[in-house]
PDB file of C-alpha atoms in Angstrom:
ATOM      1  CA  MET A 218     -13.272  11.010   9.997  1.00  0.00           C
ATOM      2  CA  VAL A 219      -9.728   9.479  10.531  1.00  0.00           C
ATOM      3  CA  GLN A 220      -6.986  11.538   8.969  1.00  0.00           C
ATOM      4  CA  ALA A 221      -4.123   9.641   7.235  1.00  0.00           C
ATOM      5  CA  VAL A 222      -0.864  10.275   8.773  1.00  0.00           C
ATOM      6  CA  GLU A 223       2.070  11.372   6.540  1.00  0.00           C
ATOM      7  CA  TRP A 224       4.738   9.287   8.199  1.00  0.00           C
ATOM      8  CA  PHE A 225       7.549  10.640   5.990  1.00  0.00           C
ATOM      9  CA  THR A 226       7.077  14.255   7.453  1.00  0.00           C
ATOM     10  CA  ILE A 227       7.498  13.156  11.148  1.00  0.00           C
ATOM     11  CA  PRO A 228      10.769  12.836  12.958  1.00  0.00           C
ATOM     12  CA  ILE A 229      12.096   9.281  13.431  1.00  0.00           C
ATOM     13  CA  ASP A 230      11.892   9.606  17.364  1.00  0.00           C
ATOM     14  CA  GLU A 231       8.203  10.890  17.257  1.00  0.00           C
ATOM     15  CA  VAL A 232       7.289   8.080  14.930  1.00  0.00           C
ATOM     16  CA  ALA A 233       8.865   5.504  17.260  1.00  0.00           C
ATOM     17  CA  SER A 234       7.008   7.021  20.220  1.00  0.00           C
ATOM     18  CA  ARG A 235       3.677   6.898  18.217  1.00  0.00           C
ATOM     19  CA  LEU A 236       4.223   3.443  17.476  1.00  0.00           C
ATOM     20  CA  SER A 237       5.361   2.287  20.773  1.00  0.00           C
ATOM     21  CA  VAL A 238       8.696   0.907  19.476  1.00  0.00           C
ATOM     22  CA  SER A 239      12.486   1.299  20.281  1.00  0.00           C
ATOM     23  CA  VAL A 240      14.519   2.679  17.388  1.00  0.00           C
ATOM     24  CA  GLU A 241      17.577   0.818  18.784  1.00  0.00           C
ATOM     25  CA  THR A 242      16.071  -2.566  19.568  1.00  0.00           C
ATOM     26  CA  GLY A 243      12.809  -2.730  17.784  1.00  0.00           C
ATOM     27  CA  LEU A 244      10.022  -4.893  19.007  1.00  0.00           C
ATOM     28  CA  THR A 245      10.266  -7.570  21.442  1.00  0.00           C
ATOM     29  CA  SER A 246       9.066 -11.102  20.357  1.00  0.00           C
ATOM     30  CA  ALA A 247       6.262 -10.960  22.733  1.00  0.00           C
ATOM     31  CA  GLU A 248       5.118  -7.386  21.442  1.00  0.00           C
ATOM     32  CA  ALA A 249       5.613  -8.612  17.734  1.00  0.00           C
ATOM     33  CA  ALA A 250       3.308 -11.800  18.608  1.00  0.00           C
ATOM     34  CA  ARG A 251       0.612  -9.605  20.297  1.00  0.00           C
ATOM     35  CA  ARG A 252       0.600  -7.116  17.203  1.00  0.00           C
ATOM     36  CA  LEU A 253       0.416 -10.103  14.784  1.00  0.00           C
ATOM     37  CA  ALA A 254      -2.411 -11.588  16.754  1.00  0.00           C
ATOM     38  CA  GLU A 255      -4.319  -8.202  16.963  1.00  0.00           C
ATOM     39  CA  HIS A 256      -3.660  -6.936  13.400  1.00  0.00           C
ATOM     40  CA  GLY A 257      -2.968  -9.894  11.152  1.00  0.00           C
ATOM     41  CA  ARG A 258      -0.236 -10.538   8.831  1.00  0.00           C
ATOM     42  CA  ASN A 259       1.119  -7.715   6.844  1.00  0.00           C
ATOM     43  CA  VAL A 260       0.192  -9.140   3.365  1.00  0.00           C
ATOM     44  CA  LEU A 261      -1.812  -7.688   0.438  1.00  0.00           C
ATOM     45  CA  ASP A 262      -5.004  -9.380  -0.779  1.00  0.00           C
ATOM     46  CA  SER A 263      -3.854 -11.239  -3.708  1.00  0.00           C
ATOM     47  CA  GLY A 264      -7.341 -11.782  -5.089  1.00  0.00           C
ATOM     48  CA  ARG A 265      -8.039 -12.724  -8.562  1.00  0.00           C
ATOM     49  CA  GLY A 266      -6.381 -10.198 -11.035  1.00  0.00           C
ATOM     50  CA  ARG A 267      -7.389  -9.371 -14.446  1.00  0.00           C
ATOM     51  CA  SER A 268      -6.488 -11.741 -17.476  1.00  0.00           C
ATOM     52  CA  ARG A 269      -3.875 -10.695 -19.786  1.00  0.00           C
ATOM     53  CA  ILE A 270      -6.562 -10.393 -22.526  1.00  0.00           C
ATOM     54  CA  ALA A 271      -8.711  -8.245 -20.431  1.00  0.00           C
ATOM     55  CA  ALA A 272      -5.692  -5.990 -19.563  1.00  0.00           C
ATOM     56  CA  PHE A 273      -4.996  -5.824 -23.235  1.00  0.00           C
ATOM     57  CA  LEU A 274      -8.379  -4.747 -24.222  1.00  0.00           C
ATOM     58  CA  ASP A 275      -8.714  -2.116 -21.598  1.00  0.00           C
ATOM     59  CA  GLN A 276      -5.976  -0.351 -23.367  1.00  0.00           C
ATOM     60  CA  PHE A 277      -8.432   0.443 -26.223  1.00  0.00           C
ATOM     61  CA  ARG A 278     -10.737   2.350 -23.972  1.00  0.00           C
ATOM     62  CA  SER A 279      -8.693   5.413 -24.355  1.00  0.00           C
ATOM     63  CA  VAL A 280      -9.236   7.925 -26.939  1.00  0.00           C
ATOM     64  CA  MET A 281      -5.657   8.735 -27.318  1.00  0.00           C
ATOM     65  CA  ILE A 282      -5.023   5.209 -28.409  1.00  0.00           C
ATOM     66  CA  TRP A 283      -7.552   5.370 -31.039  1.00  0.00           C
ATOM     67  CA  ILE A 284      -6.073   8.648 -32.294  1.00  0.00           C
ATOM     68  CA  LEU A 285      -2.471   7.089 -32.324  1.00  0.00           C
ATOM     69  CA  ALA A 286      -3.887   3.933 -34.079  1.00  0.00           C
ATOM     70  CA  ALA A 287      -5.570   6.182 -36.777  1.00  0.00           C
ATOM     71  CA  ALA A 288      -2.409   8.068 -37.158  1.00  0.00           C
TER      72      ALA A 288
END
C-alpha cells in the first residue's frame, strides 16, 4: 500500500531533494521533457460533467432541503 505524502509538512530542501530538483534553478529543459514524456501532461480529465438540470435536481436528495422547503 502506497502512503500519500503530506508535502506541506516537509521542509523545502527535503522536498527538492526527494523530487530531484534545484530550488534555485528548477528543472532543466531536458529533465522537464523527460518527466513530461514519462508522466504526461499535468491536466485534469475534463470528462463530461453533469448537466445543470441534473445538478439542480440533485439538491433535492437532501432531507434538510425538504425540511427547509416545508418550513
